[in-house]
mmCIF file of C-alpha atoms in Angstrom:
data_model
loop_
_atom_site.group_PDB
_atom_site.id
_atom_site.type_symbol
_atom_site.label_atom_id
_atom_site.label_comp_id
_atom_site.label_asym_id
_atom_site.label_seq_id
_atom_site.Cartn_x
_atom_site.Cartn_y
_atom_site.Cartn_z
ATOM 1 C CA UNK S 1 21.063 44.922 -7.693
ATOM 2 C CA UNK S 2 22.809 42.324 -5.394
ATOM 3 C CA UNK S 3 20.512 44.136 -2.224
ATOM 4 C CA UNK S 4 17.394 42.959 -4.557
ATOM 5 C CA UNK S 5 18.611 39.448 -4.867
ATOM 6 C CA UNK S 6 19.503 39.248 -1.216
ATOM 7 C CA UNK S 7 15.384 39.899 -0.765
ATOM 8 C CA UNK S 8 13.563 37.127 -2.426
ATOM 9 C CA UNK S 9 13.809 34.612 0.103
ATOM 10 C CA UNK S 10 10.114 33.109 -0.326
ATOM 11 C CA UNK S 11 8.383 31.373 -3.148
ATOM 12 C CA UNK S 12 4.722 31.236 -4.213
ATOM 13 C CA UNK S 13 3.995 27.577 -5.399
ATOM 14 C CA UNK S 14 0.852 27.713 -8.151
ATOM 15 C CA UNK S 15 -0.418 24.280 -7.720
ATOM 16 C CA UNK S 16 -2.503 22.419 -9.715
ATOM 17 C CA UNK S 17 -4.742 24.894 -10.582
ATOM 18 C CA UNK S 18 -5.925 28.263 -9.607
ATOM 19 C CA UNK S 19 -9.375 27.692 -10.193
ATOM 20 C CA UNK S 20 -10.901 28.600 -6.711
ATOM 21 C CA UNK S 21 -13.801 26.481 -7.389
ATOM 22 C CA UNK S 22 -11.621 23.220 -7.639
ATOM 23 C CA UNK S 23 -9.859 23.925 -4.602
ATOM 24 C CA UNK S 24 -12.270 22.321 -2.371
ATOM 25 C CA UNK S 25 -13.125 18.967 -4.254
ATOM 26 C CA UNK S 26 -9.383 18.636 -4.799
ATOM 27 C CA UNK S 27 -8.444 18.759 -1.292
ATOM 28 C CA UNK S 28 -10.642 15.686 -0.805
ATOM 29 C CA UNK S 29 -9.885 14.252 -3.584
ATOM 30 C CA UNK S 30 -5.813 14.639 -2.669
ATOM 31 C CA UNK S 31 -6.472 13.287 1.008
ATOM 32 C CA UNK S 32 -8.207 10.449 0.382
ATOM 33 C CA UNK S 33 -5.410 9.553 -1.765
ATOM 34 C CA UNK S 34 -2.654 10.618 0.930
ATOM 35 C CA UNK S 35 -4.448 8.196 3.736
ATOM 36 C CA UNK S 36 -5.003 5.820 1.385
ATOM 37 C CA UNK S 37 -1.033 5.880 0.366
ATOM 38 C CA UNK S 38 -0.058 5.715 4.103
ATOM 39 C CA UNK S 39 -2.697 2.928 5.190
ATOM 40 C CA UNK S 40 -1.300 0.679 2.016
ATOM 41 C CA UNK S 41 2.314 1.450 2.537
ATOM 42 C CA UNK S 42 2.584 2.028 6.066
ATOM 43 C CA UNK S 43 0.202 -1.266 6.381
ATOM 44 C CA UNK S 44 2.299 -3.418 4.288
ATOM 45 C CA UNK S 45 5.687 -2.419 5.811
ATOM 46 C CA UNK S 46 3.553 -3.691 8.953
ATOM 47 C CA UNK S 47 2.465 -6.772 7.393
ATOM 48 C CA UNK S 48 6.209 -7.394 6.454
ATOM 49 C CA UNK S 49 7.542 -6.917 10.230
ATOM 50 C CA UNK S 50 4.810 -8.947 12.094
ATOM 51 C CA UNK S 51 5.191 -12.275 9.864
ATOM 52 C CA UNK S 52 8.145 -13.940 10.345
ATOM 53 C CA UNK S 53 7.191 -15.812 6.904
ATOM 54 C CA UNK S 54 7.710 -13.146 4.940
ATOM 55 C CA UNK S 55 10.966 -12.430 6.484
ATOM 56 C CA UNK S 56 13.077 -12.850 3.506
ATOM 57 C CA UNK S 57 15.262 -10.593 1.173
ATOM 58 C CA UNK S 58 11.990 -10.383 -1.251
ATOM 59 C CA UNK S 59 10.050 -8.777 1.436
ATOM 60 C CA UNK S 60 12.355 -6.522 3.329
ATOM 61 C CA UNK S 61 13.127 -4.810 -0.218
ATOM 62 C CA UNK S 62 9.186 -4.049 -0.894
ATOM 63 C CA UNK S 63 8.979 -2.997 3.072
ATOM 64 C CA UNK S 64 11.455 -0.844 2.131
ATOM 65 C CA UNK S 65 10.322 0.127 -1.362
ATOM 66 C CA UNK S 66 7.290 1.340 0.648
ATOM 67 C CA UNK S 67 8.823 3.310 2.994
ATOM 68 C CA UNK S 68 10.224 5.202 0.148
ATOM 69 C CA UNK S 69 7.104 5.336 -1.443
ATOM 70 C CA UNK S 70 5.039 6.369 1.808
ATOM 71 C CA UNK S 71 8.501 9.421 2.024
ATOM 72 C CA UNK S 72 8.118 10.429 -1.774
ATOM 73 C CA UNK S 73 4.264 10.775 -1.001
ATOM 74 C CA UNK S 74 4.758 12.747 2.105
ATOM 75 C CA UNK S 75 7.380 15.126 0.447
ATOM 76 C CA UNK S 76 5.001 16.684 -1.849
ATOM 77 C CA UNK S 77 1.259 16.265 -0.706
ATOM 78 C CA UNK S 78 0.884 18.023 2.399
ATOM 79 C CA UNK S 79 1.924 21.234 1.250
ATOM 80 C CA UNK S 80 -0.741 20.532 -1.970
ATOM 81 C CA UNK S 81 -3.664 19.854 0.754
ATOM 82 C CA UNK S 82 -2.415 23.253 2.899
ATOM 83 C CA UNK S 83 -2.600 25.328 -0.377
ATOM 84 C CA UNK S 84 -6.351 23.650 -1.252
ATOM 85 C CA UNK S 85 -7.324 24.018 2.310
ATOM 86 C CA UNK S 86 -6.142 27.749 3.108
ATOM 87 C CA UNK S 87 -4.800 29.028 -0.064
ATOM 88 C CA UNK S 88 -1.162 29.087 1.788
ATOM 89 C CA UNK S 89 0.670 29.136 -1.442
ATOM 90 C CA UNK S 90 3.613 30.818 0.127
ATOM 91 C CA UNK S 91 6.492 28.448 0.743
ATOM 92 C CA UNK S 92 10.344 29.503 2.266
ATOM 93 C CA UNK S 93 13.548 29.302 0.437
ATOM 94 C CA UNK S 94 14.597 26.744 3.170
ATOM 95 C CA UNK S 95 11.535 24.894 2.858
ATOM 96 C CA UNK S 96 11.432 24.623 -0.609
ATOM 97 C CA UNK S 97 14.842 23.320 -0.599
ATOM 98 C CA UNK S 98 14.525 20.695 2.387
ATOM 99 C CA UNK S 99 11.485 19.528 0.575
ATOM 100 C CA UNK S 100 13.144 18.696 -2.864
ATOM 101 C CA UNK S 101 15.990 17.265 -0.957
ATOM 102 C CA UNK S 102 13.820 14.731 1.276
ATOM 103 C CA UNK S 103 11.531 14.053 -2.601
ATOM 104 C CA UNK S 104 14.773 13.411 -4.318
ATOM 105 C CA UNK S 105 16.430 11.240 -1.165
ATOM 106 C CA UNK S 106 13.359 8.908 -1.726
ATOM 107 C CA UNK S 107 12.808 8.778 -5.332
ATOM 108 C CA UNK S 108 16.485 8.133 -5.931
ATOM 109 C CA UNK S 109 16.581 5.430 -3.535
ATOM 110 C CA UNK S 110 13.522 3.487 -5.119
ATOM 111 C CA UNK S 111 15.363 3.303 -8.154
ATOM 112 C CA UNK S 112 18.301 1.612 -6.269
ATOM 113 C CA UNK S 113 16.091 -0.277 -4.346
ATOM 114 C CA UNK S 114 14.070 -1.590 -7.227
ATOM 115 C CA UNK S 115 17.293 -2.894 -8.709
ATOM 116 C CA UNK S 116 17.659 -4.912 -6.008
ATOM 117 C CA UNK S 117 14.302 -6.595 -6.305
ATOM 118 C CA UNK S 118 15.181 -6.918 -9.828
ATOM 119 C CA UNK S 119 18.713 -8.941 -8.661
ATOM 120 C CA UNK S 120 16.666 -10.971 -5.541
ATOM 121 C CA UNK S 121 14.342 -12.488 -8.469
ATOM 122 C CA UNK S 122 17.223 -13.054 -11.041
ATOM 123 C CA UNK S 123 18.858 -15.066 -8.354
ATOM 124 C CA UNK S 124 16.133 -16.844 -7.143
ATOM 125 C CA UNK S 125 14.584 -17.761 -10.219
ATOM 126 C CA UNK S 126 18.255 -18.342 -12.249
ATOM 127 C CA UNK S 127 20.080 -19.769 -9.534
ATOM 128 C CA UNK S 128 17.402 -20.918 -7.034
ATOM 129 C CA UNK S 129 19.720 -23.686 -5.237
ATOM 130 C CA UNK S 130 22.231 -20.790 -4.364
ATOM 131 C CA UNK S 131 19.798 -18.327 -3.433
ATOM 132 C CA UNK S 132 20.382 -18.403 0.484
ATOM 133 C CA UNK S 133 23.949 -18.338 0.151
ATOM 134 C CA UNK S 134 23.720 -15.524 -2.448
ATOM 135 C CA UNK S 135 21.266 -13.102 -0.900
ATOM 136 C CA UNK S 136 22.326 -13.365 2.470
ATOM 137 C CA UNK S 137 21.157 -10.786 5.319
ATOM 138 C CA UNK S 138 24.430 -8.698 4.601
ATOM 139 C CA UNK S 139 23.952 -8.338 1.382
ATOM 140 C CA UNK S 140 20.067 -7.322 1.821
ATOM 141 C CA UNK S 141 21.314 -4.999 4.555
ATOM 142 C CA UNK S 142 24.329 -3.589 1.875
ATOM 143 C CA UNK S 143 21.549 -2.832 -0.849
ATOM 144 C CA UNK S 144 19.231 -0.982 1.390
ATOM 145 C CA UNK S 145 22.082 1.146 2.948
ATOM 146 C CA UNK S 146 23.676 1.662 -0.062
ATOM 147 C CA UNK S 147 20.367 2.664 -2.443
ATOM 148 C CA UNK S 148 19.579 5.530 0.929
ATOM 149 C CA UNK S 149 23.358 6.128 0.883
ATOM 150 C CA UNK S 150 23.335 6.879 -2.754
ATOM 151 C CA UNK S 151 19.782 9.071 -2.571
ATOM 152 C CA UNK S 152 21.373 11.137 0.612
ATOM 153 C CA UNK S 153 24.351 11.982 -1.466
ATOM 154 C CA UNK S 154 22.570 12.895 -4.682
ATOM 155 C CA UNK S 155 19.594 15.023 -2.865
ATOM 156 C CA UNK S 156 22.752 17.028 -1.059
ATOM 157 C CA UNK S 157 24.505 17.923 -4.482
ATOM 158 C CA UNK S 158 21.864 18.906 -6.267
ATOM 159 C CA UNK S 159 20.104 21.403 -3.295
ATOM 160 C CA UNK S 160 24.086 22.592 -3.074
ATOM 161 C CA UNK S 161 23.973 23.224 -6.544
ATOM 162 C CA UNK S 162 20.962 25.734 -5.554
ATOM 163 C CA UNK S 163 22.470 27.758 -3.180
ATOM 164 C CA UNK S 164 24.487 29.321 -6.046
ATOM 165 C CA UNK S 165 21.986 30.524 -7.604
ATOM 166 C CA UNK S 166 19.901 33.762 -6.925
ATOM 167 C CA UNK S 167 15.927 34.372 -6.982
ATOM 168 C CA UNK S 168 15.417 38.524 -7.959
ATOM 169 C CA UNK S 169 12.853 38.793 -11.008
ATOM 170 C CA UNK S 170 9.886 36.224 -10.074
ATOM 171 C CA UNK S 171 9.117 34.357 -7.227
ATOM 172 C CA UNK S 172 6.385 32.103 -8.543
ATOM 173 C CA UNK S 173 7.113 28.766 -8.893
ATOM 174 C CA UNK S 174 4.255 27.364 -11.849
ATOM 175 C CA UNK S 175 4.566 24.071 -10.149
ATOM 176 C CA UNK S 176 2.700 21.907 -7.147
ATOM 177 C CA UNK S 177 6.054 21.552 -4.952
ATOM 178 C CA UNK S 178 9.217 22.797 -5.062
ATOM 179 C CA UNK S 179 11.451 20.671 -8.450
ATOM 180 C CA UNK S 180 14.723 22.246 -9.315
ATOM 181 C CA UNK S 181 13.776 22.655 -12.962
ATOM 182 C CA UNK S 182 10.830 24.948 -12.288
ATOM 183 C CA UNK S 183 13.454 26.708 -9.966
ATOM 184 C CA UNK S 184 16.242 27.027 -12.185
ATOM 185 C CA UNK S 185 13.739 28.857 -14.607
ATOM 186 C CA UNK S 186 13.197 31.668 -12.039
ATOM 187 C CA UNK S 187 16.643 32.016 -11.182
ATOM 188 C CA UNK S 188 18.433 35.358 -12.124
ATOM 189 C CA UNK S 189 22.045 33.081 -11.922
ATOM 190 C CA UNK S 190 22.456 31.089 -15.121
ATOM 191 C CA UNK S 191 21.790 27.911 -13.962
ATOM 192 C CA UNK S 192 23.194 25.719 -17.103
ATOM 193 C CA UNK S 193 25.449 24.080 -14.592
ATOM 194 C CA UNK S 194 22.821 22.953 -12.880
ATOM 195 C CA UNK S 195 20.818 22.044 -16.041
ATOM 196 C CA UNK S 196 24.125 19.966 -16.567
ATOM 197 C CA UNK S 197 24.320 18.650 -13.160
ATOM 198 C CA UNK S 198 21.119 17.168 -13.583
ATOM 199 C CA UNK S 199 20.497 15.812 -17.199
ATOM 200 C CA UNK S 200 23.978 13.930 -16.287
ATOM 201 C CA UNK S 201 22.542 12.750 -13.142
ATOM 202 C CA UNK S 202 19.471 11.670 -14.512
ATOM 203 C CA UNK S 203 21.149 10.140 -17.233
ATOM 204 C CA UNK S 204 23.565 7.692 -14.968
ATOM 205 C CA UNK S 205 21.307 7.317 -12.363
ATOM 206 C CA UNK S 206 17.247 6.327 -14.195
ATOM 207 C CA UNK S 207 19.105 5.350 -17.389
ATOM 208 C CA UNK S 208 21.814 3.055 -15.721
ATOM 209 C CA UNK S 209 18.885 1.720 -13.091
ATOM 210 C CA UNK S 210 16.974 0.981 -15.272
ATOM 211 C CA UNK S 211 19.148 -0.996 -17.822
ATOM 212 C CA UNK S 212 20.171 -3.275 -14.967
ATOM 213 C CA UNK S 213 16.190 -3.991 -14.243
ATOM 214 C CA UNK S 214 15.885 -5.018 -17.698
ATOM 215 C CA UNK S 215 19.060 -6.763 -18.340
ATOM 216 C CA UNK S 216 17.729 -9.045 -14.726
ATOM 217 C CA UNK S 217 14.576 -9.323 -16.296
ATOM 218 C CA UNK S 218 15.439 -10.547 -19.506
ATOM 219 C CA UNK S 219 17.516 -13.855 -18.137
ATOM 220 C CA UNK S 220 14.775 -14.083 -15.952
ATOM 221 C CA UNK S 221 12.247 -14.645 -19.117
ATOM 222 C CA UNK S 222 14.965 -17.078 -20.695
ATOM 223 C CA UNK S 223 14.282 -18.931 -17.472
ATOM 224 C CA UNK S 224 11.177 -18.910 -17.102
ATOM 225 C CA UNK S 225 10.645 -20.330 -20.669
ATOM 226 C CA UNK S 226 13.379 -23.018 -20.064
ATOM 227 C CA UNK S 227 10.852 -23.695 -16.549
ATOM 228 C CA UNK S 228 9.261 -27.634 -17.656
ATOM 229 C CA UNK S 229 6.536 -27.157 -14.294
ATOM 230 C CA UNK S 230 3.554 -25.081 -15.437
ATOM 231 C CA UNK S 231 3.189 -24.044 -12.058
ATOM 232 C CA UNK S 232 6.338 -22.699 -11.754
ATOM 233 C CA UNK S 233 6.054 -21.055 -14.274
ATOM 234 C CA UNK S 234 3.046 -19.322 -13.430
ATOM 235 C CA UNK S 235 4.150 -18.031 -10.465
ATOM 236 C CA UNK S 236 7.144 -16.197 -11.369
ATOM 237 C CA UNK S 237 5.432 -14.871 -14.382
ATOM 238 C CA UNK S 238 3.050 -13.464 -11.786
ATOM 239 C CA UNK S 239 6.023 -11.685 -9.532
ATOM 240 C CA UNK S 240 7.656 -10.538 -12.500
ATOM 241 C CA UNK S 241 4.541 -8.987 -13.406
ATOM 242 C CA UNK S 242 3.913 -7.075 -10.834
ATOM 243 C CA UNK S 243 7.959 -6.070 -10.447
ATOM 244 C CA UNK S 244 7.769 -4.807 -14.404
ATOM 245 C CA UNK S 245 4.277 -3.029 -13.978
ATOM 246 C CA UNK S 246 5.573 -1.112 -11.045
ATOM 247 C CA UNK S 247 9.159 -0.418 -13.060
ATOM 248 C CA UNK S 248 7.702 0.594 -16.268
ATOM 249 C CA UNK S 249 5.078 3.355 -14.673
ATOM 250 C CA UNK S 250 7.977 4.697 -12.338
ATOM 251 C CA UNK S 251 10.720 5.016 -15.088
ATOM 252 C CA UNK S 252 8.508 6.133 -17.792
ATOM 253 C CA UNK S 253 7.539 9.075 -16.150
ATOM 254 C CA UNK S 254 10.640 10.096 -14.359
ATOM 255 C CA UNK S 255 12.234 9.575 -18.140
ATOM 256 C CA UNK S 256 9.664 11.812 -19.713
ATOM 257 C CA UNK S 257 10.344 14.598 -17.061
ATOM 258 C CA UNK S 258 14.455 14.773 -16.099
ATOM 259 C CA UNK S 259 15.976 13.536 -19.327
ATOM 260 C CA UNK S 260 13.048 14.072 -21.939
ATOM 261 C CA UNK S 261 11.442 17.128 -20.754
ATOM 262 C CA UNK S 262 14.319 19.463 -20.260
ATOM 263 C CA UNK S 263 13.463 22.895 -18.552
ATOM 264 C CA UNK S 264 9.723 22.705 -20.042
ATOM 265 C CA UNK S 265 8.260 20.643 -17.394
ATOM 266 C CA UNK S 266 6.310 23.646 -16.141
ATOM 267 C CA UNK S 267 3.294 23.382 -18.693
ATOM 268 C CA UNK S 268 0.256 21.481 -17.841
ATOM 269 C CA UNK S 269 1.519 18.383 -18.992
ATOM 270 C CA UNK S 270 4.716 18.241 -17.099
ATOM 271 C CA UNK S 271 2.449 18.701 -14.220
ATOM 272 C CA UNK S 272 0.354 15.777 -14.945
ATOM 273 C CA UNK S 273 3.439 13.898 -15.446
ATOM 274 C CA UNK S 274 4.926 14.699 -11.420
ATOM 275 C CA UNK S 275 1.667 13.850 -10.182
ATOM 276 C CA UNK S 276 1.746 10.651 -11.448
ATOM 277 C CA UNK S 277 4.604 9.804 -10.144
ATOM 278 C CA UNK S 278 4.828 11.716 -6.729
ATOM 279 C CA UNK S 279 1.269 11.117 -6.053
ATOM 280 C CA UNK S 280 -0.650 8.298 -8.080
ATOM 281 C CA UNK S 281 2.418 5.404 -8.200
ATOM 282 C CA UNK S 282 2.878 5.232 -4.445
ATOM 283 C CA UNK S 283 -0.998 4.867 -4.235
ATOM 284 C CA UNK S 284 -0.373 1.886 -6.843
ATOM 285 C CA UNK S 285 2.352 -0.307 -5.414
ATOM 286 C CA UNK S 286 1.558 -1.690 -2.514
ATOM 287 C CA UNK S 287 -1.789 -2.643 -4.479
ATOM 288 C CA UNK S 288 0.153 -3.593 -7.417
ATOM 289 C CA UNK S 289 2.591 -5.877 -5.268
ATOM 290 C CA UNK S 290 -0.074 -7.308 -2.888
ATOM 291 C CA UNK S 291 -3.103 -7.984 -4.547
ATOM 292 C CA UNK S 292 -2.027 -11.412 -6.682
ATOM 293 C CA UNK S 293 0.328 -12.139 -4.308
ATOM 294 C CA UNK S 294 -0.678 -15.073 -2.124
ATOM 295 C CA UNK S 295 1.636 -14.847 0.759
ATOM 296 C CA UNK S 296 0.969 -11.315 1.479
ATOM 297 C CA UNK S 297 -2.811 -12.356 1.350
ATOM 298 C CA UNK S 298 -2.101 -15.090 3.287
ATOM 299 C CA UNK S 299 -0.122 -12.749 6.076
ATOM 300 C CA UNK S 300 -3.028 -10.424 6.129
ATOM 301 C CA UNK S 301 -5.684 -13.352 7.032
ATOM 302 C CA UNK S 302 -3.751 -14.447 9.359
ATOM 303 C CA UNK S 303 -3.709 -11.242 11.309
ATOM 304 C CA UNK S 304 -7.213 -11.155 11.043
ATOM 305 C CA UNK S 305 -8.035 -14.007 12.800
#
């Protein structure tokens, strides 16, 4: 019995679909959404370096939103368009494990990162005269490293958590990439510690995230109402916007699937679910941040000229 489970060292990932006549259009489809992800991200992140205007603790945490946005993307999608392109469904136990780890490095730190841009806008919309003294360069330096620090650390527990367990009955994973809940199904080692593991983890890390978005948020409104110039007040209702759209598709999905969803996120719907968020939200943002905001505009026309 143990030589069996000593075997199984590669995984079949299902995909999408195993419809061969879909494979095709959804290879385009899934590429020109993967360039399109990398042009907007890897394009604003560019934006955000050349102009020395938008140099400021607003901007480096979207550059850096971003880049984990243009990581979480890159994670998952490649692997999607070699399955459409060649039917190379097969995936190693080593790969499959490095790329959770690198998906859940990124998504973790975009939570902590987009608590951050929650903070920078509660302090420079509540305490706007103390806002360079507040959110100084070490403290934008101290959030970045500590939201990567904090993804690094939880990616490395939960693929340790994996190597406990053993793969003997089924090797098909009924998923598009490689999520330790599809895994733990298929493993032969009870894996309620791991089930544990990472309803607690999802609890303290989306739930507690999350809370602190909302909490910033909320004395943000109260100031925003208490705002006497019109124009003023437009404007940070139009950041705030964008911040809560962006906040609201992330966490609503990632709620649904890690603390919701349980082990049963290998059904159609749990599918549709992960591609929202690994695929469709980092198409989103740097659309969703850019598009009604003026000095990112106003960056990009200059670099045109």
């Amino acid at each position: 019995m143990e030589l069996n489970r000593t075997q199984l060292t590669e995984f079949v990932l299902r995909g999408i679909t195993d419809r061969s006549g879909l494979q095709v259009p959804l290879f385009l489809v899934f590429f020109l959404i993967y360039v399109i992800t990398m042009v907007g991200n890897l394009g604003l992140i560019f934006l955000i370096w050349k102009d020395p205007h938008l140099h400021t603790p607003m901007y480096i945490f979207l550059g850096n939103l971003a880049f984990a946005d243009a990581c979480t993307s890159s994670s998952v999608t490649p692997k999607m368009l070699m399955k459409f392109s060649n039917k190379n469904d097969m995936i190693s136990m080593g790969e499959c494990f490095a790329q959770f780890y690198f998906f859940c490095l990124s998504v973790t730190a975009e939570c902590f990162i987009l608590v951050a841009m929650a903070y920078d806008r509660y302090v420079a919309i509540c305490n706007p005269l103390l806002y360079v003294v507040v959110m100084s360069n070490r403290l934008c330096i101290q959030f970045i490293g500590v939201s990567y620090l904090i993804g690094l650390l939880h990616g490395l527990l939960h693929v340790g958590l994996l190597f406990r367990l053993t793969f003997c009955s089924s090797n098909v994973i009924d998923y598009f990439y490689c999520d330790i809940l599809p895994l733990y199904r298929i493993s032969c080692t009870d894996p309620s510690i791991n089930v544990l593991v990472a309803f607690i983890m999802g609890i303290l890390i989306q739930v507690s995230t999350f809370m602190s978005i909302i909490v910033s948020y909320v004395l943000v409104l109260f100031a925003i109402l208490r705002t006497k110039s019109e124009s003023g007040r437009n404007k940070a209702f139009s950041t705030c916007s964008s911040h809560l759209s962006s906040v609201s598709l992330f966490y609503g999905t990632l709620f649904i699937i890690y603390v919701l969803s349980g082990s049963d996120t290998d059904n159609y719907q749990g599918k549709m679910y992960s591609l929202f968020y690994t695929i469709i939200i980092p198409l989103l943002n740097p659309f969703i941040y850019s598009l009604r905001n003026k000095e990112v505009i106003g960056a990009l026309r200059k670099l045109r000229e």
